[in-house]
Amino acid sequence: MRILGIDPGIAIVGFGFIDKQGSKCVPVQYGCIQTEAHTPEEERLLHVYEGIVQLIDKYKPDAVALEKLFFNRNVTTAMTVSQARGVMVLAATQKGLPIAEYTPMQVKQAIVGYGKAEKKQVQEMTRMFLKLQAIPKPDDVADALAVAICHAHSYTLNSKLNEVLRK
């Protein structure tokens, strides 16, 4: 199973593709889509949308996992990132891909085993899970890979639960 993990943003969208092979997660490709500051918002949204579509077409994931947005201060930023997230959901939906969403706490719980873990702990565990030489940069990329790993673990658990419930 190939999973596309996304850390939504408008300036930087982190993405990470992993393959779930048995109990292992193997990195396929990761990086970020960046938009230029001071560019009209609609152009930035189009750039994000087209970038996600190109990635889906190239790497052909079986599922998309996104981090749920959490903002407690800047409403303007929250609205802009929500719009960017919307074009990501649109791109995945147009390609017929199932979409899963995870809160930052769920991702931390899945990666570190503690829902209030520090960002550095999540990044280091993500590096270790994927056997990477270094923590991916910028942070948005490491976050996207963590979301993909979270989905890989959650999908496996949910599949097993569904099997048991069917019996």
Tab-separated table of N, CA and C in Angstrom:
chain	number	residue	atom	x	y	z
A	1	MET	N	0.850	-1.179	0.000
A	1	MET	CA	0.000	0.000	0.000
A	1	MET	C	0.888	1.232	0.000
A	2	ARG	N	0.631	2.140	-0.911
A	2	ARG	CA	1.376	3.398	-0.982
A	2	ARG	C	0.512	4.517	-0.394
A	3	ILE	N	1.109	5.285	0.498
A	3	ILE	CA	0.396	6.354	1.202
A	3	ILE	C	1.084	7.682	0.927
A	4	LEU	N	0.285	8.696	0.621
A	4	LEU	CA	0.761	10.070	0.509
A	4	LEU	C	0.369	10.801	1.784
A	5	GLY	N	1.358	11.214	2.560
A	5	GLY	CA	1.117	12.028	3.741
A	5	GLY	C	1.331	13.483	3.389
A	6	ILE	N	0.441	14.343	3.890
A	6	ILE	CA	0.529	15.773	3.580
A	6	ILE	C	0.445	16.600	4.851
A	7	ASP	N	1.357	17.558	4.960
A	7	ASP	CA	1.286	18.586	5.998
A	7	ASP	C	0.839	19.857	5.286
A	8	PRO	N	-0.448	20.220	5.420
A	8	PRO	CA	-0.996	21.340	4.646
A	8	PRO	C	-0.379	22.684	5.010
A	9	GLY	N	-0.304	23.531	4.010
A	9	GLY	CA	0.170	24.892	4.197
A	9	GLY	C	-0.089	25.674	2.927
A	10	ILE	N	0.198	26.951	2.948
A	10	ILE	CA	0.069	27.774	1.744
A	10	ILE	C	1.457	28.171	1.247
A	11	ALA	N	2.382	28.449	2.144
A	11	ALA	CA	3.749	28.790	1.736
A	11	ALA	C	4.549	27.520	1.459
A	12	ILE	N	4.400	26.538	2.350
A	12	ILE	CA	5.098	25.260	2.212
A	12	ILE	C	4.111	24.132	2.486
A	13	VAL	N	4.002	23.222	1.532
A	13	VAL	CA	3.201	22.006	1.701
A	13	VAL	C	4.193	20.853	1.770
A	14	GLY	N	4.276	20.215	2.929
A	14	GLY	CA	5.139	19.048	3.043
A	14	GLY	C	4.414	17.833	2.492
A	15	PHE	N	5.155	16.975	1.779
A	15	PHE	CA	4.559	15.722	1.306
A	15	PHE	C	5.551	14.591	1.510
A	16	GLY	N	5.005	13.397	1.687
A	16	GLY	CA	5.840	12.215	1.826
A	16	GLY	C	5.082	10.990	1.363
A	17	PHE	N	5.703	10.237	0.472
A	17	PHE	CA	5.138	8.975	0.011
A	17	PHE	C	5.882	7.847	0.703
A	18	ILE	N	5.133	6.919	1.281
A	18	ILE	CA	5.739	5.730	1.870
A	18	ILE	C	4.994	4.507	1.351
A	19	ASP	N	5.696	3.391	1.307
A	19	ASP	CA	5.072	2.109	1.001
A	19	ASP	C	4.985	1.318	2.291
A	20	LYS	N	3.811	0.807	2.577
A	20	LYS	CA	3.604	-0.074	3.725
A	20	LYS	C	3.847	-1.484	3.222
A	21	GLN	N	4.921	-2.113	3.698
A	21	GLN	CA	5.290	-3.460	3.287
A	21	GLN	C	5.334	-4.340	4.524
A	22	GLY	N	4.241	-5.080	4.742
A	22	GLY	CA	4.145	-5.861	5.969
A	22	GLY	C	4.106	-4.929	7.156
A	23	SER	N	5.043	-5.113	8.083
A	23	SER	CA	5.081	-4.233	9.258
A	23	SER	C	6.031	-3.056	9.061
A	24	LYS	N	6.660	-2.976	7.882
A	24	LYS	CA	7.633	-1.911	7.621
A	24	LYS	C	7.030	-0.786	6.793
A	25	CYS	N	7.557	0.402	7.011
A	25	CYS	CA	7.240	1.567	6.184
A	25	CYS	C	8.521	1.951	5.454
A	26	VAL	N	8.426	2.042	4.133
A	26	VAL	CA	9.599	2.330	3.309
A	26	VAL	C	9.385	3.667	2.595
A	27	PRO	N	10.329	4.606	2.736
A	27	PRO	CA	10.163	5.882	2.052
A	27	PRO	C	10.289	5.719	0.531
A	28	VAL	N	9.440	6.433	-0.191
A	28	VAL	CA	9.461	6.406	-1.655
A	28	VAL	C	9.989	7.733	-2.181
A	29	GLN	N	9.354	8.813	-1.749
A	29	GLN	CA	9.741	10.160	-2.160
A	29	GLN	C	9.172	11.140	-1.147
A	30	TYR	N	9.877	12.226	-0.916
A	30	TYR	CA	9.378	13.256	-0.010
A	30	TYR	C	9.996	14.590	-0.377
A	31	GLY	N	9.311	15.644	0.024
A	31	GLY	CA	9.769	16.989	-0.282
A	31	GLY	C	8.687	17.996	0.034
A	32	CYS	N	8.707	19.114	-0.663
A	32	CYS	CA	7.698	20.132	-0.404
A	32	CYS	C	7.350	20.889	-1.674
A	33	ILE	N	6.164	21.430	-1.650
A	33	ILE	CA	5.693	22.351	-2.678
A	33	ILE	C	5.747	23.722	-2.032
A	34	GLN	N	6.429	24.656	-2.658
A	34	GLN	CA	6.541	25.993	-2.093
A	34	GLN	C	5.891	27.012	-3.016
A	35	THR	N	5.268	28.001	-2.398
A	35	THR	CA	4.691	29.104	-3.161
A	35	THR	C	5.382	30.395	-2.738
A	36	GLU	N	5.423	31.331	-3.656
A	36	GLU	CA	6.089	32.607	-3.408
A	36	GLU	C	5.209	33.529	-2.569
A	37	ALA	N	5.815	34.136	-1.567
A	37	ALA	CA	5.114	35.150	-0.775
A	37	ALA	C	4.763	36.318	-1.695
A	38	HIS	N	3.758	37.037	-1.348
A	38	HIS	CA	3.302	38.228	-2.088
A	38	HIS	C	2.747	37.893	-3.471
A	39	THR	N	2.505	36.617	-3.736
A	39	THR	CA	1.833	36.195	-4.954
A	39	THR	C	0.351	36.174	-4.642
A	40	PRO	N	-0.510	36.523	-5.575
A	40	PRO	CA	-1.950	36.466	-5.294
A	40	PRO	C	-2.363	35.075	-4.780
A	41	GLU	N	-3.228	35.087	-3.796
A	41	GLU	CA	-3.643	33.847	-3.145
A	41	GLU	C	-4.162	32.805	-4.130
A	42	GLU	N	-4.951	33.258	-5.113
A	42	GLU	CA	-5.515	32.296	-6.064
A	42	GLU	C	-4.421	31.607	-6.880
A	43	GLU	N	-3.332	32.308	-7.167
A	43	GLU	CA	-2.213	31.703	-7.891
A	43	GLU	C	-1.478	30.701	-7.015
A	44	ARG	N	-1.356	31.030	-5.736
A	44	ARG	CA	-0.707	30.098	-4.805
A	44	ARG	C	-1.534	28.825	-4.674
A	45	LEU	N	-2.855	28.978	-4.584
A	45	LEU	CA	-3.741	27.810	-4.473
A	45	LEU	C	-3.659	26.935	-5.724
A	46	LEU	N	-3.606	27.572	-6.872
A	46	LEU	CA	-3.478	26.827	-8.126
A	46	LEU	C	-2.154	26.064	-8.162
A	47	HIS	N	-1.090	26.702	-7.730
A	47	HIS	CA	0.227	26.059	-7.702
A	47	HIS	C	0.206	24.820	-6.791
A	48	VAL	N	-0.409	24.955	-5.620
A	48	VAL	CA	-0.513	23.831	-4.681
A	48	VAL	C	-1.337	22.706	-5.311
A	49	TYR	N	-2.490	23.060	-5.867
A	49	TYR	CA	-3.367	22.070	-6.501
A	49	TYR	C	-2.626	21.318	-7.605
A	50	GLU	N	-2.007	22.045	-8.514
A	50	GLU	CA	-1.301	21.416	-9.628
A	50	GLU	C	-0.138	20.556	-9.135
A	51	GLY	N	0.535	21.010	-8.093
A	51	GLY	CA	1.639	20.229	-7.526
A	51	GLY	C	1.164	18.906	-6.957
A	52	ILE	N	0.062	18.940	-6.227
A	52	ILE	CA	-0.485	17.707	-5.644
A	52	ILE	C	-0.945	16.758	-6.752
A	53	VAL	N	-1.622	17.285	-7.760
A	53	VAL	CA	-2.084	16.452	-8.879
A	53	VAL	C	-0.891	15.780	-9.564
A	54	GLN	N	0.163	16.536	-9.826
A	54	GLN	CA	1.355	15.970	-10.474
A	54	GLN	C	1.980	14.864	-9.622
A	55	LEU	N	2.050	15.085	-8.317
A	55	LEU	CA	2.620	14.076	-7.419
A	55	LEU	C	1.764	12.805	-7.413
A	56	ILE	N	0.447	12.974	-7.344
A	56	ILE	CA	-0.456	11.813	-7.350
A	56	ILE	C	-0.297	11.051	-8.660
A	57	ASP	N	-0.248	11.766	-9.770
A	57	ASP	CA	-0.097	11.110	-11.074
A	57	ASP	C	1.233	10.362	-11.175
A	58	LYS	N	2.283	10.925	-10.625
A	58	LYS	CA	3.613	10.315	-10.746
A	58	LYS	C	3.804	9.126	-9.810
A	59	TYR	N	3.377	9.257	-8.542
A	59	TYR	CA	3.678	8.234	-7.533
A	59	TYR	C	2.508	7.304	-7.216
A	60	LYS	N	1.326	7.595	-7.725
A	60	LYS	CA	0.155	6.729	-7.662
A	60	LYS	C	-0.117	6.125	-6.270
A	61	PRO	N	-0.438	6.978	-5.299
A	61	PRO	CA	-0.742	6.444	-3.968
A	61	PRO	C	-2.091	5.718	-3.945
A	62	ASP	N	-2.246	4.860	-2.943
A	62	ASP	CA	-3.515	4.161	-2.714
A	62	ASP	C	-4.402	4.932	-1.746
A	63	ALA	N	-3.802	5.828	-0.976
A	63	ALA	CA	-4.541	6.613	0.020
A	63	ALA	C	-3.789	7.905	0.303
A	64	VAL	N	-4.529	8.897	0.795
A	64	VAL	CA	-3.954	10.184	1.178
A	64	VAL	C	-4.288	10.428	2.647
A	65	ALA	N	-3.290	10.841	3.407
A	65	ALA	CA	-3.475	11.173	4.816
A	65	ALA	C	-3.042	12.620	5.030
A	66	LEU	N	-3.929	13.390	5.630
A	66	LEU	CA	-3.651	14.809	5.888
A	66	LEU	C	-3.679	15.093	7.380
A	67	GLU	N	-2.836	16.038	7.771
A	67	GLU	CA	-2.915	16.495	9.153
A	67	GLU	C	-4.088	17.465	9.265
A	68	LYS	N	-4.912	17.266	10.300
A	68	LYS	CA	-6.003	18.200	10.559
A	68	LYS	C	-5.405	19.510	11.034
A	69	LEU	N	-6.052	20.581	10.670
A	69	LEU	CA	-5.551	21.900	11.047
A	69	LEU	C	-5.854	22.205	12.501
A	70	PHE	N	-4.904	22.860	13.136
A	70	PHE	CA	-5.094	23.301	14.506
A	70	PHE	C	-4.505	24.693	14.626
A	71	PHE	N	-5.371	25.663	14.849
A	71	PHE	CA	-4.921	27.040	15.037
A	71	PHE	C	-5.608	27.599	16.272
A	72	ASN	N	-4.855	28.319	17.061
A	72	ASN	CA	-5.481	28.932	18.224
A	72	ASN	C	-5.306	30.440	18.255
A	73	ARG	N	-4.643	31.004	17.230
A	73	ARG	CA	-4.398	32.438	17.254
A	73	ARG	C	-4.818	33.142	15.974
A	74	ASN	N	-4.103	32.925	14.904
A	74	ASN	CA	-4.243	33.724	13.700
A	74	ASN	C	-5.341	33.177	12.779
A	75	VAL	N	-6.501	33.784	12.821
A	75	VAL	CA	-7.648	33.342	12.037
A	75	VAL	C	-7.393	33.524	10.541
A	76	THR	N	-6.705	34.597	10.159
A	76	THR	CA	-6.408	34.838	8.742
A	76	THR	C	-5.561	33.713	8.170
A	77	THR	N	-4.522	33.327	8.886
A	77	THR	CA	-3.671	32.219	8.452
A	77	THR	C	-4.485	30.938	8.382
A	78	ALA	N	-5.328	30.706	9.362
A	78	ALA	CA	-6.153	29.497	9.387
A	78	ALA	C	-7.048	29.427	8.153
A	79	MET	N	-7.624	30.537	7.756
A	79	MET	CA	-8.504	30.548	6.588
A	79	MET	C	-7.720	30.245	5.310
A	80	THR	N	-6.558	30.845	5.165
A	80	THR	CA	-5.742	30.630	3.965
A	80	THR	C	-5.277	29.179	3.877
A	81	VAL	N	-4.794	28.637	4.987
A	81	VAL	CA	-4.341	27.247	4.995
A	81	VAL	C	-5.520	26.307	4.768
A	82	SER	N	-6.689	26.653	5.292
A	82	SER	CA	-7.886	25.839	5.056
A	82	SER	C	-8.232	25.788	3.571
A	83	GLN	N	-8.080	26.912	2.889
A	83	GLN	CA	-8.335	26.922	1.450
A	83	GLN	C	-7.327	26.042	0.719
A	84	ALA	N	-6.064	26.115	1.116
A	84	ALA	CA	-5.031	25.275	0.500
A	84	ALA	C	-5.340	23.802	0.752
A	85	ARG	N	-5.745	23.507	1.964
A	85	ARG	CA	-6.110	22.138	2.316
A	85	ARG	C	-7.285	21.673	1.458
A	86	GLY	N	-8.203	22.574	1.185
A	86	GLY	CA	-9.352	22.250	0.343
A	86	GLY	C	-8.945	21.840	-1.063
A	87	VAL	N	-7.958	22.525	-1.641
A	87	VAL	CA	-7.534	22.142	-2.991
A	87	VAL	C	-6.797	20.809	-2.969
A	88	MET	N	-6.154	20.483	-1.857
A	88	MET	CA	-5.494	19.183	-1.722
A	88	MET	C	-6.530	18.064	-1.652
A	89	VAL	N	-7.573	18.306	-0.875
A	89	VAL	CA	-8.664	17.330	-0.771
A	89	VAL	C	-9.344	17.168	-2.126
A	90	LEU	N	-9.557	18.271	-2.822
A	90	LEU	CA	-10.163	18.226	-4.158
A	90	LEU	C	-9.310	17.380	-5.105
A	91	ALA	N	-8.012	17.601	-5.113
A	91	ALA	CA	-7.122	16.851	-6.003
A	91	ALA	C	-7.208	15.352	-5.722
A	92	ALA	N	-7.154	14.975	-4.449
A	92	ALA	CA	-7.225	13.553	-4.074
A	92	ALA	C	-8.587	12.957	-4.422
A	93	THR	N	-9.645	13.717	-4.178
A	93	THR	CA	-10.994	13.238	-4.463
A	93	THR	C	-11.200	13.054	-5.958
A	94	GLN	N	-10.705	13.983	-6.755
A	94	GLN	CA	-10.822	13.856	-8.213
A	94	GLN	C	-10.111	12.616	-8.728
A	95	LYS	N	-9.066	12.192	-8.038
A	95	LYS	CA	-8.313	10.998	-8.434
A	95	LYS	C	-8.902	9.725	-7.814
A	96	GLY	N	-9.999	9.875	-7.060
A	96	GLY	CA	-10.677	8.711	-6.485
A	96	GLY	C	-9.963	8.089	-5.300
A	97	LEU	N	-9.147	8.870	-4.608
A	97	LEU	CA	-8.368	8.335	-3.494
A	97	LEU	C	-9.081	8.509	-2.158
A	98	PRO	N	-9.029	7.485	-1.300
A	98	PRO	CA	-9.571	7.656	0.049
A	98	PRO	C	-8.697	8.635	0.837
A	99	ILE	N	-9.339	9.434	1.674
A	99	ILE	CA	-8.644	10.464	2.448
A	99	ILE	C	-8.862	10.201	3.925
A	100	ALA	N	-7.776	10.239	4.686
A	100	ALA	CA	-7.847	10.110	6.140
A	100	ALA	C	-7.258	11.370	6.752
A	101	GLU	N	-7.781	11.742	7.910
A	101	GLU	CA	-7.309	12.941	8.599
A	101	GLU	C	-6.885	12.577	10.013
A	102	TYR	N	-5.804	13.181	10.454
A	102	TYR	CA	-5.285	12.906	11.792
A	102	TYR	C	-4.909	14.209	12.478
A	103	THR	N	-5.259	14.305	13.746
A	103	THR	CA	-4.876	15.481	14.527
A	103	THR	C	-3.383	15.377	14.862
A	104	PRO	N	-2.756	16.504	15.166
A	104	PRO	CA	-1.357	16.442	15.588
A	104	PRO	C	-1.148	15.483	16.766
A	105	MET	N	-2.102	15.443	17.684
A	105	MET	CA	-1.985	14.552	18.840
A	105	MET	C	-2.022	13.077	18.406
A	106	GLN	N	-2.881	12.743	17.450
A	106	GLN	CA	-2.947	11.368	16.948
A	106	GLN	C	-1.638	10.978	16.271
A	107	VAL	N	-1.060	11.896	15.513
A	107	VAL	CA	0.211	11.618	14.834
A	107	VAL	C	1.303	11.381	15.874
A	108	LYS	N	1.389	12.243	16.863
A	108	LYS	CA	2.398	12.095	17.908
A	108	LYS	C	2.233	10.770	18.644
A	109	GLN	N	0.988	10.406	18.939
A	109	GLN	CA	0.700	9.144	19.631
A	109	GLN	C	1.170	7.962	18.787
A	110	ALA	N	0.903	8.009	17.489
A	110	ALA	CA	1.276	6.908	16.600
A	110	ALA	C	2.787	6.796	16.424
A	111	ILE	N	3.484	7.912	16.408
A	111	ILE	CA	4.919	7.915	16.126
A	111	ILE	C	5.755	7.704	17.391
A	112	VAL	N	5.400	8.444	18.436
A	112	VAL	CA	6.215	8.437	19.655
A	112	VAL	C	5.579	7.607	20.770
A	113	GLY	N	4.253	7.456	20.716
A	113	GLY	CA	3.565	6.750	21.797
A	113	GLY	C	3.087	7.688	22.883
A	114	TYR	N	3.205	8.992	22.630
A	114	TYR	CA	2.792	10.004	23.600
A	114	TYR	C	2.235	11.186	22.825
A	115	GLY	N	0.961	11.497	23.061
A	115	GLY	CA	0.257	12.516	22.295
A	115	GLY	C	0.730	13.938	22.490
A	116	LYS	N	1.554	14.165	23.508
A	116	LYS	CA	2.067	15.521	23.738
A	116	LYS	C	3.582	15.567	23.547
A	117	ALA	N	4.077	14.673	22.719
A	117	ALA	CA	5.517	14.614	22.448
A	117	ALA	C	5.995	15.910	21.799
A	118	GLU	N	7.276	16.184	21.977
A	118	GLU	CA	7.893	17.355	21.359
A	118	GLU	C	8.117	17.094	19.868
A	119	LYS	N	8.126	18.162	19.097
A	119	LYS	CA	8.327	18.074	17.647
A	119	LYS	C	9.623	17.329	17.301
A	120	LYS	N	10.691	17.599	18.029
A	120	LYS	CA	11.982	16.952	17.770
A	120	LYS	C	11.900	15.438	17.979
A	121	GLN	N	11.125	15.012	18.979
A	121	GLN	CA	10.958	13.578	19.217
A	121	GLN	C	10.243	12.913	18.040
A	122	VAL	N	9.216	13.566	17.533
A	122	VAL	CA	8.460	13.036	16.398
A	122	VAL	C	9.367	12.949	15.175
A	123	GLN	N	10.144	13.988	14.943
A	123	GLN	CA	11.041	14.009	13.789
A	123	GLN	C	12.092	12.902	13.877
A	124	GLU	N	12.670	12.715	15.050
A	124	GLU	CA	13.695	11.680	15.213
A	124	GLU	C	13.097	10.286	15.061
A	125	MET	N	11.913	10.052	15.604
A	125	MET	CA	11.272	8.744	15.458
A	125	MET	C	10.874	8.495	13.999
A	126	THR	N	10.452	9.534	13.307
A	126	THR	CA	10.126	9.407	11.884
A	126	THR	C	11.385	9.002	11.112
A	127	ARG	N	12.488	9.649	11.405
A	127	ARG	CA	13.761	9.308	10.773
A	127	ARG	C	14.118	7.844	11.032
A	128	MET	N	13.939	7.413	12.274
A	128	MET	CA	14.279	6.041	12.643
A	128	MET	C	13.337	5.027	11.981
A	129	PHE	N	12.026	5.305	11.999
A	129	PHE	CA	11.049	4.401	11.370
A	129	PHE	C	11.400	4.155	9.907
A	130	LEU	N	11.812	5.220	9.220
A	130	LEU	CA	12.061	5.137	7.778
A	130	LEU	C	13.532	4.869	7.442
A	131	LYS	N	14.358	4.709	8.496
A	131	LYS	CA	15.791	4.440	8.314
A	131	LYS	C	16.466	5.489	7.415
A	132	LEU	N	16.171	6.741	7.687
A	132	LEU	CA	16.755	7.852	6.937
A	132	LEU	C	18.056	8.295	7.602
A	133	GLN	N	18.975	8.820	6.814
A	133	GLN	CA	20.247	9.304	7.343
A	133	GLN	C	20.065	10.545	8.211
A	134	ALA	N	19.125	11.417	7.797
A	134	ALA	CA	18.906	12.671	8.514
A	134	ALA	C	17.410	12.976	8.560
A	135	ILE	N	17.046	13.847	9.476
A	135	ILE	CA	15.655	14.292	9.561
A	135	ILE	C	15.366	15.149	8.333
A	136	PRO	N	14.301	14.833	7.593
A	136	PRO	CA	13.969	15.628	6.401
A	136	PRO	C	13.699	17.084	6.749
A	137	LYS	N	14.125	17.963	5.883
A	137	LYS	CA	13.917	19.404	6.042
A	137	LYS	C	13.165	19.939	4.845
A	138	PRO	N	12.393	20.979	4.953
A	138	PRO	CA	12.020	21.642	6.198
A	138	PRO	C	11.126	20.755	7.071
A	139	ASP	N	10.781	21.249	8.245
A	139	ASP	CA	9.974	20.490	9.199
A	139	ASP	C	8.685	19.963	8.589
A	140	ASP	N	8.122	20.698	7.646
A	140	ASP	CA	6.860	20.304	7.018
A	140	ASP	C	6.980	18.939	6.332
A	141	VAL	N	8.154	18.633	5.811
A	141	VAL	CA	8.381	17.356	5.126
A	141	VAL	C	8.387	16.220	6.143
A	142	ALA	N	9.105	16.418	7.258
A	142	ALA	CA	9.122	15.411	8.319
A	142	ALA	C	7.712	15.200	8.875
A	143	ASP	N	6.966	16.281	9.012
A	143	ASP	CA	5.583	16.181	9.507
A	143	ASP	C	4.715	15.373	8.547
A	144	ALA	N	4.890	15.590	7.247
A	144	ALA	CA	4.100	14.855	6.248
A	144	ALA	C	4.418	13.360	6.303
A	145	LEU	N	5.687	13.021	6.446
A	145	LEU	CA	6.072	11.609	6.562
A	145	LEU	C	5.487	10.991	7.833
A	146	ALA	N	5.467	11.759	8.916
A	146	ALA	CA	4.881	11.272	10.168
A	146	ALA	C	3.388	10.990	9.989
A	147	VAL	N	2.692	11.848	9.257
A	147	VAL	CA	1.264	11.642	8.991
A	147	VAL	C	1.066	10.356	8.180
A	148	ALA	N	1.938	10.128	7.199
A	148	ALA	CA	1.843	8.906	6.391
A	148	ALA	C	2.070	7.665	7.253
A	149	ILE	N	3.057	7.717	8.140
A	149	ILE	CA	3.328	6.588	9.040
A	149	ILE	C	2.136	6.366	9.966
A	150	CYS	N	1.580	7.442	10.483
A	150	CYS	CA	0.398	7.360	11.342
A	150	CYS	C	-0.722	6.617	10.610
A	151	HIS	N	-0.941	6.964	9.350
A	151	HIS	CA	-1.991	6.296	8.582
A	151	HIS	C	-1.655	4.821	8.367
A	152	ALA	N	-0.404	4.528	8.094
A	152	ALA	CA	-0.004	3.132	7.900
A	152	ALA	C	-0.330	2.309	9.145
A	153	HIS	N	-0.033	2.846	10.326
A	153	HIS	CA	-0.333	2.144	11.582
A	153	HIS	C	-1.838	2.067	11.826
A	154	SER	N	-2.516	3.170	11.602
A	154	SER	CA	-3.965	3.215	11.848
A	154	SER	C	-4.721	2.327	10.873
A	155	TYR	N	-4.301	2.347	9.612
A	155	TYR	CA	-4.948	1.525	8.591
A	155	TYR	C	-4.810	0.044	8.945
A	156	THR	N	-3.612	-0.358	9.367
A	156	THR	CA	-3.377	-1.748	9.751
A	156	THR	C	-4.262	-2.135	10.926
A	157	LEU	N	-4.298	-1.298	11.941
A	157	LEU	CA	-5.122	-1.574	13.119
A	157	LEU	C	-6.594	-1.637	12.739
A	158	ASN	N	-7.065	-0.667	11.965
A	158	ASN	CA	-8.475	-0.648	11.564
A	158	ASN	C	-8.828	-1.860	10.706
A	159	SER	N	-7.931	-2.292	9.838
A	159	SER	CA	-8.171	-3.478	9.008
A	159	SER	C	-8.326	-4.719	9.874
A	160	LYS	N	-7.451	-4.852	10.865
A	160	LYS	CA	-7.534	-6.010	11.762
A	160	LYS	C	-8.810	-5.975	12.599
A	161	LEU	N	-9.181	-4.807	13.072
A	161	LEU	CA	-10.432	-4.688	13.832
A	161	LEU	C	-11.632	-5.063	12.971
A	162	ASN	N	-11.642	-4.595	11.738
A	162	ASN	CA	-12.754	-4.917	10.830
A	162	ASN	C	-12.829	-6.418	10.542
A	163	GLU	N	-11.655	-7.069	10.417
A	163	GLU	CA	-11.616	-8.515	10.210
A	163	GLU	C	-12.261	-9.243	11.377
A	164	VAL	N	-11.884	-8.842	12.591
A	164	VAL	CA	-12.421	-9.462	13.795
A	164	VAL	C	-13.923	-9.241	13.888
A	165	LEU	N	-14.382	-8.030	13.578
A	165	LEU	CA	-15.800	-7.718	13.673
A	165	LEU	C	-16.639	-8.472	12.647
A	166	ARG	N	-16.046	-8.811	11.506
A	166	ARG	CA	-16.772	-9.546	10.466
A	166	ARG	C	-16.997	-10.997	10.847
A	167	LYS	N	-16.168	-11.550	11.718
A	167	LYS	CA	-16.257	-12.979	12.081
A	167	LYS	C	-17.395	-13.257	13.020
